[in-house]
GROMACS .gro file of C-alpha atoms in nm:
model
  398
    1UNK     CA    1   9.916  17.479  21.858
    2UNK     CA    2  10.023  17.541  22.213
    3UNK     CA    3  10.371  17.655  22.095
    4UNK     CA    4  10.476  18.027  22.017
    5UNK     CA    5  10.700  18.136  21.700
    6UNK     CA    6  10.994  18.342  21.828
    7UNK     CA    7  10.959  18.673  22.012
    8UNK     CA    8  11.245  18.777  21.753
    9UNK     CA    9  10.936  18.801  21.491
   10UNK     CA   10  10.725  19.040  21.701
   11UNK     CA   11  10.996  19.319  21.570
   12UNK     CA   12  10.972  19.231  21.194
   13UNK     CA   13  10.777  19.504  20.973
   14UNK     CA   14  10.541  19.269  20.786
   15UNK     CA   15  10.240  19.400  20.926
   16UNK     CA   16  10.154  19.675  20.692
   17UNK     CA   17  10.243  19.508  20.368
   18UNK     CA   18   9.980  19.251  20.497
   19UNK     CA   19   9.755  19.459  20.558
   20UNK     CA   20   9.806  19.603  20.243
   21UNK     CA   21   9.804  19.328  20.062
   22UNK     CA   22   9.442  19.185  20.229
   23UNK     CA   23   9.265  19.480  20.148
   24UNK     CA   24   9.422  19.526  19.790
   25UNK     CA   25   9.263  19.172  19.737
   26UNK     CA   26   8.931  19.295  19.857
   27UNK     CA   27   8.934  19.639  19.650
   28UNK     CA   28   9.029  19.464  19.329
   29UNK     CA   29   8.704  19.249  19.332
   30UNK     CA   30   8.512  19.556  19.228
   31UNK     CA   31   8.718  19.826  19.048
   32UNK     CA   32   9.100  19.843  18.875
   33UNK     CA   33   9.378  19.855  19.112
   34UNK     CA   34   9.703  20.066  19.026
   35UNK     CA   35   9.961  19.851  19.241
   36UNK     CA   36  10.241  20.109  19.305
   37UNK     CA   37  10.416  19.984  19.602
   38UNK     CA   38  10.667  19.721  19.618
   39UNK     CA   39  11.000  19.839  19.408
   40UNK     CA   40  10.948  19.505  19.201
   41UNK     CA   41  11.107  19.597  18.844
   42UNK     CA   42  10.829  19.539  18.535
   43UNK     CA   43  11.140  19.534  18.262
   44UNK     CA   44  11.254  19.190  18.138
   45UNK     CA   45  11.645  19.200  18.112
   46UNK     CA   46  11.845  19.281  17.799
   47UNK     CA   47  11.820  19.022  17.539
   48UNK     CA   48  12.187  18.991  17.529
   49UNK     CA   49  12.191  18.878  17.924
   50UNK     CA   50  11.850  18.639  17.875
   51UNK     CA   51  12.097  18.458  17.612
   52UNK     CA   52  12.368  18.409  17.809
   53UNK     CA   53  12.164  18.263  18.064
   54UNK     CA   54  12.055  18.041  17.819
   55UNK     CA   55  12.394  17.904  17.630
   56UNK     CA   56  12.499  17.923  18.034
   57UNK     CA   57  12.239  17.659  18.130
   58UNK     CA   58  12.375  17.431  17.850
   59UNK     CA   59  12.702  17.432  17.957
   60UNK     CA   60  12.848  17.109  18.158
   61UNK     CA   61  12.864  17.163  18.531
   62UNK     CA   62  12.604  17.425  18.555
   63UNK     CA   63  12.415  17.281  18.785
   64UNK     CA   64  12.674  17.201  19.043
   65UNK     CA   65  12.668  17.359  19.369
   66UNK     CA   66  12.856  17.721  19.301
   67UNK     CA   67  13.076  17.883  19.558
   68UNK     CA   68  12.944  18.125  19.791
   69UNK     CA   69  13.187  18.368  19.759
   70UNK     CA   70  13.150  18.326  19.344
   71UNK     CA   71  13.298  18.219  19.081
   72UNK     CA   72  13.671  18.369  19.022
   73UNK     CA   73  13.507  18.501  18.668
   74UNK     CA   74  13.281  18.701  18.852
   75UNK     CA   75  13.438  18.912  19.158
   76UNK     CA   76  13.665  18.985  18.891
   77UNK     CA   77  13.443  19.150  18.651
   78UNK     CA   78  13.343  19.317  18.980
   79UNK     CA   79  13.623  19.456  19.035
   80UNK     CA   80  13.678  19.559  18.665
   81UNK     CA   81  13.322  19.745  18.665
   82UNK     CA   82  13.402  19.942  19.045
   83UNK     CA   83  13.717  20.045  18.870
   84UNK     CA   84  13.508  20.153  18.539
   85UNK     CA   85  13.250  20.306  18.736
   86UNK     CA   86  13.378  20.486  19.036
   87UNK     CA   87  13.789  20.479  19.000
   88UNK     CA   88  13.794  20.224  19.307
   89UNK     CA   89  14.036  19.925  19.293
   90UNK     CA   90  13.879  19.636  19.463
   91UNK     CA   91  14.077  19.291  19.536
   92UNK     CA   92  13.893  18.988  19.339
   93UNK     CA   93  13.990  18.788  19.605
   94UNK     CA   94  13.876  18.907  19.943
   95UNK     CA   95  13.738  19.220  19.874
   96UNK     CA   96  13.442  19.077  19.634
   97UNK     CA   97  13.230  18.831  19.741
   98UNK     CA   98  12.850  18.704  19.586
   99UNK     CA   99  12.534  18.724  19.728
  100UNK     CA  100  12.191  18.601  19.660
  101UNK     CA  101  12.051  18.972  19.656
  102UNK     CA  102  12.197  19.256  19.839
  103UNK     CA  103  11.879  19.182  20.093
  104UNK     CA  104  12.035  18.862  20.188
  105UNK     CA  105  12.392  18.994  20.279
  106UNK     CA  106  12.236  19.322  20.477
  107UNK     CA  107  12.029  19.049  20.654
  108UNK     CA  108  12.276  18.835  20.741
  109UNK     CA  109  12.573  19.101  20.814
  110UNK     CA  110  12.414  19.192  21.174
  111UNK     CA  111  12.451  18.779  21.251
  112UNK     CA  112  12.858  18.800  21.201
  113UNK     CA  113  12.891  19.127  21.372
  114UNK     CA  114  12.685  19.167  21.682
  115UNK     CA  115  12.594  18.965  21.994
  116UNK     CA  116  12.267  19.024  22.199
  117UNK     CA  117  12.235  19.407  22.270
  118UNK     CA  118  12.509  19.577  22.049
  119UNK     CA  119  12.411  19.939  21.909
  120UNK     CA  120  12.364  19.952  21.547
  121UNK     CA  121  12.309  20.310  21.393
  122UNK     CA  122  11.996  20.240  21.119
  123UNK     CA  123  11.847  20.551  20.913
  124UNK     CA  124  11.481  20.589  21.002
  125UNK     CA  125  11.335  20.587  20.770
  126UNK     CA  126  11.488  20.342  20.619
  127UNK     CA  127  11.457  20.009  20.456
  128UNK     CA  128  11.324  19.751  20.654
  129UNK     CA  129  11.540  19.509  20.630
  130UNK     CA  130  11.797  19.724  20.822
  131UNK     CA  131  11.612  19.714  21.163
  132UNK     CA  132  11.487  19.357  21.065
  133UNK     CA  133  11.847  19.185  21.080
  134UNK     CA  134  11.913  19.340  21.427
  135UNK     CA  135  11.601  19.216  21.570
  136UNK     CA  136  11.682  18.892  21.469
  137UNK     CA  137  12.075  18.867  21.607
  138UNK     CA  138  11.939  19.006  21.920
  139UNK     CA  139  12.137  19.390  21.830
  140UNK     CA  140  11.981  19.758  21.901
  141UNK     CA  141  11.877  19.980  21.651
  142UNK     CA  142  11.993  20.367  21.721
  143UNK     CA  143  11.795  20.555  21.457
  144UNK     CA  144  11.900  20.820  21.275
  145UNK     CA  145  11.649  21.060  21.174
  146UNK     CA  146  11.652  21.121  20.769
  147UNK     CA  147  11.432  21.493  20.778
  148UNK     CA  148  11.398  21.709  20.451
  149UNK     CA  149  11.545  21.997  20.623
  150UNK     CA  150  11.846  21.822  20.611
  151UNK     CA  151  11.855  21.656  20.251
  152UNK     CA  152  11.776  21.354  20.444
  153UNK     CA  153  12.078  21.303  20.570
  154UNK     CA  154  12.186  21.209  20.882
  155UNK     CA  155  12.292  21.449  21.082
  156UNK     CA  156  12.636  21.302  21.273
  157UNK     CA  157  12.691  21.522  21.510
  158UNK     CA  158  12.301  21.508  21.696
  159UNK     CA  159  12.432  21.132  21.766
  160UNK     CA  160  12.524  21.094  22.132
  161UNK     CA  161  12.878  21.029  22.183
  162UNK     CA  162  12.847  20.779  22.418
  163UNK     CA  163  12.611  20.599  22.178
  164UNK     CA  164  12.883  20.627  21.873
  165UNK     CA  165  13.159  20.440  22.095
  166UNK     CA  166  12.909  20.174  22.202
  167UNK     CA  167  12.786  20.134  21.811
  168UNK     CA  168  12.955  19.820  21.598
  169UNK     CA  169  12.860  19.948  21.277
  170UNK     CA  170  12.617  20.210  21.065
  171UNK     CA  171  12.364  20.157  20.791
  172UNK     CA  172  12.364  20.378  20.472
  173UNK     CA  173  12.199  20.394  20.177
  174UNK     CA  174  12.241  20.622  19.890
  175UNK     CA  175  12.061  20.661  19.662
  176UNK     CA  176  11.784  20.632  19.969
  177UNK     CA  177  11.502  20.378  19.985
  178UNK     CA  178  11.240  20.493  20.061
  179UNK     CA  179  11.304  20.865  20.030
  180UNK     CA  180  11.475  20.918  19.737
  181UNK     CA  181  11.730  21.082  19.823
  182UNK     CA  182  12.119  21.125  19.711
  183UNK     CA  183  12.445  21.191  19.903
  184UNK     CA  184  12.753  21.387  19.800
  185UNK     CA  185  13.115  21.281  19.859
  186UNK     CA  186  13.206  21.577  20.115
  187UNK     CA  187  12.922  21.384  20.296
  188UNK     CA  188  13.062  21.033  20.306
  189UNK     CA  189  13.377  21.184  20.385
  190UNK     CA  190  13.254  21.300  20.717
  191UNK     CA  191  13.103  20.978  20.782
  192UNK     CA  192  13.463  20.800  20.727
  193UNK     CA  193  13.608  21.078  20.994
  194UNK     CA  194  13.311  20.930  21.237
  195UNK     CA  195  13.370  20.606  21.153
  196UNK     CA  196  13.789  20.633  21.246
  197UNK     CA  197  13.699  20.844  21.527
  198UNK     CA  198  13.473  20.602  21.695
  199UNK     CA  199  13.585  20.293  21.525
  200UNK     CA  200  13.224  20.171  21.353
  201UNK     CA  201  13.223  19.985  21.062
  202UNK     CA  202  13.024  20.166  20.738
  203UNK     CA  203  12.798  19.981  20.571
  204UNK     CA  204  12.690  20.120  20.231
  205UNK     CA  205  12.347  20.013  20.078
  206UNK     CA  206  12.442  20.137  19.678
  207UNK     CA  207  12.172  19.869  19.516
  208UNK     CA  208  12.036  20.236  19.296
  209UNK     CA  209  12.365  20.319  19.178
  210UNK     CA  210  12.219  20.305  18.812
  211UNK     CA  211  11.883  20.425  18.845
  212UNK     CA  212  11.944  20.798  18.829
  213UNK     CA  213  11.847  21.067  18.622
  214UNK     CA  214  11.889  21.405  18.490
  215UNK     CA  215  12.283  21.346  18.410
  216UNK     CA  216  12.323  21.275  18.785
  217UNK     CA  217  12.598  20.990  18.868
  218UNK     CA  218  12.606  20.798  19.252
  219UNK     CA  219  12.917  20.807  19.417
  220UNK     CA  220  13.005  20.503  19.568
  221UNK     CA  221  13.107  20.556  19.982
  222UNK     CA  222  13.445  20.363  19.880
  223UNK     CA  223  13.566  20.617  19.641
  224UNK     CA  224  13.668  20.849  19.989
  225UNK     CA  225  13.985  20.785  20.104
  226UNK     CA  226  14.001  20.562  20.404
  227UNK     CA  227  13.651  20.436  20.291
  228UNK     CA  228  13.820  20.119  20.244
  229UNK     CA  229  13.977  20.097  20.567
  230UNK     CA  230  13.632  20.149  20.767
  231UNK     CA  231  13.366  19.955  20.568
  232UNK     CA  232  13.194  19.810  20.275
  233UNK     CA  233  12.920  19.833  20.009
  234UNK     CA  234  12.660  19.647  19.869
  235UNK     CA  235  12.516  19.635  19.523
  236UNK     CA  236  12.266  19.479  19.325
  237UNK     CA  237  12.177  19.342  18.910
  238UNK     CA  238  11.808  19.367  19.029
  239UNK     CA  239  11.765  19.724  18.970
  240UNK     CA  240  12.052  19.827  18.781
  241UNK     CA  241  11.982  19.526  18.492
  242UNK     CA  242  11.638  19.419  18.580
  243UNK     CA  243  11.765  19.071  18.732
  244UNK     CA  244  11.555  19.138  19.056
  245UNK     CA  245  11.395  18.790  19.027
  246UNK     CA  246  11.765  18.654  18.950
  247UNK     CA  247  11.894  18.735  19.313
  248UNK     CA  248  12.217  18.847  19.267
  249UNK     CA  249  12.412  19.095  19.404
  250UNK     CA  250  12.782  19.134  19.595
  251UNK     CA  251  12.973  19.301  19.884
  252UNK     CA  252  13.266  19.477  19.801
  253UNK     CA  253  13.573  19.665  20.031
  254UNK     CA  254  13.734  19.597  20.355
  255UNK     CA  255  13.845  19.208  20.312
  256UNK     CA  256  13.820  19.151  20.712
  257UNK     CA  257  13.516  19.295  20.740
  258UNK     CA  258  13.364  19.098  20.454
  259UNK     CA  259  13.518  18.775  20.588
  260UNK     CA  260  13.265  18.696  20.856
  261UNK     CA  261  12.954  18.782  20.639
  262UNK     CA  262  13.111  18.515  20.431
  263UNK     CA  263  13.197  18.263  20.712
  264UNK     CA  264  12.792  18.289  20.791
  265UNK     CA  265  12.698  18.261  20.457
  266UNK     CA  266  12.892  17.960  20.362
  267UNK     CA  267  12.697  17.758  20.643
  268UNK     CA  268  12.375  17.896  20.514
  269UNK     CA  269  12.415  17.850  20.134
  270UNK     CA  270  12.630  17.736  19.854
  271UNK     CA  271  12.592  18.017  19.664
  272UNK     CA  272  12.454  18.166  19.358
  273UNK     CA  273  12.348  17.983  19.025
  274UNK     CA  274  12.659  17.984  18.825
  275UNK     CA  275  12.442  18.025  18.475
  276UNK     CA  276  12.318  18.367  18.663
  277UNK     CA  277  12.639  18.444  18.760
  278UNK     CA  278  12.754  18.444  18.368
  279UNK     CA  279  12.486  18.668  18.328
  280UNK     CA  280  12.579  18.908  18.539
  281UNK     CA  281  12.899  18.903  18.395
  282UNK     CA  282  12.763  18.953  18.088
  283UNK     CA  283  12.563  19.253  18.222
  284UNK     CA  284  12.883  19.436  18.381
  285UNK     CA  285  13.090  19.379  18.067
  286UNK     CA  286  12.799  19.514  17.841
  287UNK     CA  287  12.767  19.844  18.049
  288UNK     CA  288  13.199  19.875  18.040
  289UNK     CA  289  13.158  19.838  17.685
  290UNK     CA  290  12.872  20.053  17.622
  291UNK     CA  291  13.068  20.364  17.803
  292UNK     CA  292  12.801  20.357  18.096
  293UNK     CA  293  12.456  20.376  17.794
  294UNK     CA  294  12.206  20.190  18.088
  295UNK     CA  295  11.879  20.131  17.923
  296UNK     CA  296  11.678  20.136  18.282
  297UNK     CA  297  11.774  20.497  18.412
  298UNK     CA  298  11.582  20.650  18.126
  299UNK     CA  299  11.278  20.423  18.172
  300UNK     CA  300  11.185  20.521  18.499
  301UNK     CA  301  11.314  20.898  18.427
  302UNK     CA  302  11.013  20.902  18.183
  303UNK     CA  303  10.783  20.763  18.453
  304UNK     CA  304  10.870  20.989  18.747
  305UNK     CA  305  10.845  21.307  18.491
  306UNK     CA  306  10.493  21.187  18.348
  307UNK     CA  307  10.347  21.085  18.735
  308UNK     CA  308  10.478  21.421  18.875
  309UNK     CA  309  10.365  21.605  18.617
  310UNK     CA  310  10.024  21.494  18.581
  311UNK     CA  311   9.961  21.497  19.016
  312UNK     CA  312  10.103  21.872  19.022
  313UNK     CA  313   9.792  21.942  18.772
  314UNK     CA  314   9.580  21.777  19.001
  315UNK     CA  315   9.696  21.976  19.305
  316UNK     CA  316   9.963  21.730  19.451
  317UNK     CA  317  10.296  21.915  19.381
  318UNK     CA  318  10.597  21.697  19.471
  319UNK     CA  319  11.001  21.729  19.457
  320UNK     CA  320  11.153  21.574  19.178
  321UNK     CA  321  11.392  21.288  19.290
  322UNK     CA  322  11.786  21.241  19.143
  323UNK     CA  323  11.765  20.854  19.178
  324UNK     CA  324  11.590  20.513  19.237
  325UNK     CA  325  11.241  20.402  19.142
  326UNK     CA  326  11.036  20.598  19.372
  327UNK     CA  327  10.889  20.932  19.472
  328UNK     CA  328  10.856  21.036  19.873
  329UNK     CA  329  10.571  21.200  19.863
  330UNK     CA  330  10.433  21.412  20.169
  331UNK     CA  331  10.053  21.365  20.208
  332UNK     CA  332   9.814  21.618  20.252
  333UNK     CA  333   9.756  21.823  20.531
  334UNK     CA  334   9.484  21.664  20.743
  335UNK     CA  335   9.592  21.273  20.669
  336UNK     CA  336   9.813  21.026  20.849
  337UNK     CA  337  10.034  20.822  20.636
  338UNK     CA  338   9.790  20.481  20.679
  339UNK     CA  339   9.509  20.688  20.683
  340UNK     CA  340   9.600  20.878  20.325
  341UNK     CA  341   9.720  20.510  20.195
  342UNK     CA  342   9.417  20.325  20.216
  343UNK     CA  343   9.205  20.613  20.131
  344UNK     CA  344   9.434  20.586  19.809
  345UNK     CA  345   9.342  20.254  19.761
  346UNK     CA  346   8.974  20.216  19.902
  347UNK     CA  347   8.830  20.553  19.690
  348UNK     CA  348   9.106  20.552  19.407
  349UNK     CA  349   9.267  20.219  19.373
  350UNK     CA  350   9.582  20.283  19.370
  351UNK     CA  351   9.808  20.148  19.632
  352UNK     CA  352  10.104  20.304  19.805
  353UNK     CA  353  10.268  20.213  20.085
  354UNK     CA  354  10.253  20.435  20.418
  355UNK     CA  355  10.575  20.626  20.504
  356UNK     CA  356  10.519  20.499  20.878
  357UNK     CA  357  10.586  20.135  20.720
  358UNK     CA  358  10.963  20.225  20.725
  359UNK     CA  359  10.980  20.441  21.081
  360UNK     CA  360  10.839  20.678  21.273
  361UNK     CA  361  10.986  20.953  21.083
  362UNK     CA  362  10.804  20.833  20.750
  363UNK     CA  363  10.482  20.964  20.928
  364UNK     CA  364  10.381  21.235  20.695
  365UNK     CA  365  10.471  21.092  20.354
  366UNK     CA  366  10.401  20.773  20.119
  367UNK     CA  367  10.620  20.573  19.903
  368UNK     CA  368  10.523  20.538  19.506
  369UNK     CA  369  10.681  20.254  19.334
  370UNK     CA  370  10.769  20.391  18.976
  371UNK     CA  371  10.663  20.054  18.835
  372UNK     CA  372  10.381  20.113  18.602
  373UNK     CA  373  10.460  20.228  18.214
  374UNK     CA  374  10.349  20.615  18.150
  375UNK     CA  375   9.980  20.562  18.029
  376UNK     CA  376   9.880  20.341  18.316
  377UNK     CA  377  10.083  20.607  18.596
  378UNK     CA  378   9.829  20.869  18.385
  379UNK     CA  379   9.527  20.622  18.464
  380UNK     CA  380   9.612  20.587  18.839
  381UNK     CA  381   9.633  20.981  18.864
  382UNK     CA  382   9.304  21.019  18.695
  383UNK     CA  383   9.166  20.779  18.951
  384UNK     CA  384   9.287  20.978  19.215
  385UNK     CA  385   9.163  21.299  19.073
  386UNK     CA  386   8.843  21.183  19.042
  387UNK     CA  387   8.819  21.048  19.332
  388UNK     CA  388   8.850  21.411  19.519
  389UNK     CA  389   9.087  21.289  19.747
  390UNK     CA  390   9.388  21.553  19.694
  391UNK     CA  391   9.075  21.866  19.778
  392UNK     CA  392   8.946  21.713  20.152
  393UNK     CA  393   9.064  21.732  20.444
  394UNK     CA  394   9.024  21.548  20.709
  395UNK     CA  395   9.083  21.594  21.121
  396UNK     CA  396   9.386  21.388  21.219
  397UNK     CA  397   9.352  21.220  21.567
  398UNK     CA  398   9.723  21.167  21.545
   0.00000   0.00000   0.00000
């Protein structure tokens, strides 16, 4: 073809999962490959929600084109769960609206609120969806650095003043993808005193909300006071119920903030499945009426203990995260993040995806998807034992 796809593609992170991908194809033709990258939940759902989805499918009008802001039924179980949850009264109509995955409103939220060359402030690292939706409205990422020394937090205050009054809105995301981390209250409520004092909109990433461990509960960034009045949150079913292949998910908070993510969407789609709709429903009302008893958090709290446990006994000592289905793990001295990865893969099998993947300030560390069950997590560390990868060192070229 003589024709070229859109520059606005050159800026998209695909790369490295690619590349991934190709050689994890190749590598699997002669030996067992642990696949522990993409956050892709293993579970099926609760046999309560698969039935509603069923009876749901039978019902007359299911199959008619649903709203995009959702069903009535819906935003207001929302609402009833946020207030459950985290204390926070929420508006069914206006300040809840559907989405087909929390991916697809962060993706589309940069489209209603930026023209060509406005400053977004993006975590780095961070997911990469967050710098992906700028690139394609044409915006600027401003990262933020996320370093250990600092919880992986943000720091506010290194951010250039004159880039904070040119920014339209921040990224969060807490619990963190990919690092694992978690953020306090007193820290959200100096990120609502940034957001009044420069006027940015917050937007709050909260699809781990659920997946924590250790007796550790996620605030959400709307439980601050004035949250509401600067920004909104996203959350997700995929993690929190294992509905990931269900795409659903909402934005909740500031109604005028929300409206022209849901003036784009409603030229772009017609909304979400109404049968999976009733089974979200079903999967908010069953955690309101089980006092809060999720069945996922413990799941992946039995991984994380078993995987870091077993690598500290083969000489890879890691931090213990609070939340979410992964570990940040630095690499050993002597390795780039790439470099470590497919050494991982090519000598042990087991695949992990490069800190680097998700900015230049995941250089240093991988990302391990807790998506394996306990013996096979045991297997893959075995592999990598054996393999003598954790005792060489190697020359970095940088």
């Amino acid at each position: 073809m003589m024709r070229q796809p859109s520059k606005r593609l050159n800026h998209l992170s695909a790369d490295i999962f690619s590349e991934m991908n190709a050689r994890k194809r190749e590598v699997a033709k002669t030996r067992t490959v642990y696949d522990l990258s993409i956050g892709s939940p293993d579970q099926q759902p609760d046999e309560k929600l698969l039935q509603t989805l069923i009876d749901a499918i039978w019902q007359p009008n299911s199959f008619r084109y649903p709203l995009s802001e959702g069903t009535a039924a819906f935003r207001e179980e929302v609402a009833r769960w946020y207030q459950y949850r985290f204390g926070v009264e929420l508006a069914p109509d206006g300040e809840v609206h559907s989405l087909m995955g929390s991916q697809d409103g962060l993706a589309h939220f940069a489209l209603a609120w930026t023209d060509p060359g406005d400053i977004v402030l993006v975590p780095d690292p961070g997911y990469p969806i967050y710098e992906g939706s700028l690139h394609l409205a044409g915006a600027v990422p401003y990262r933020m650095p996320l370093r250990a020394e600092n919880e992986f937090l943000p720091k506010l205050t290194d951010i250039p003043e004159e880039i904070a009054a040119r920014a339209t809105f921040m990224i969060l995301n807490y619990p963190n993808n990919p690092v694992s981390a978690v953020a306090t209250l007193a820290f959200f409520e100096e990120v609502v005193a940034f957001a009044k004092r420069f006027d940015i909109i917050v937007v709050h990433d909260l699809a781990y909300s659920e997946m924590v461990f250790d007796g550790y509960q996620a605030p959400s960034f709307l439980q601050v006071p004035g949250a509401k009045e600067v920004g909104i949150e996203f959350n997700s079913f995929s993690k929190s119920f294992n509905m990931a292949g269900c795409r659903i998910a909402y934005v909740v908070g500031n109604a005028d903030i929300i409206k022209p993510l849901a003036i784009v969407k409603s030229n772009i789609d017609y909304g979400v499945f109404l049968p999976v709709q009733q089974m979200a429903i079903e999967a908010l009302r069953k955690d309101r009426e089980s006092g809060g008893e999720n069945t996922v958090a413990p799941v992946y709290q039995e991984r994380r203990d078993v995987l870091l446990g077993a690598l500290a006994k083969a000489g890879w000592s890691i931090p213990s995260p609070k939340a979410t289905m992964f570990v940040w793990a630095a690499v050993p001295n002597g390795w780039t993040s790439r470099e470590f990865a497919f050494a991982l893969l090519e000598q042990a099998g087991v695949v992990v995806v490069p800190g680097s993947a998700f900015g230049e300030e995941g250089e240093g560390y991988v990302r391990i998807a807790l998506v394996q069950p306990p013996e096979v997590l045991l297997e893959a560390v075995a592999a990598i034992d054996q393999s003598g990868i954790l005792r060489m060192k190697q020359v970095c070229n940088g």
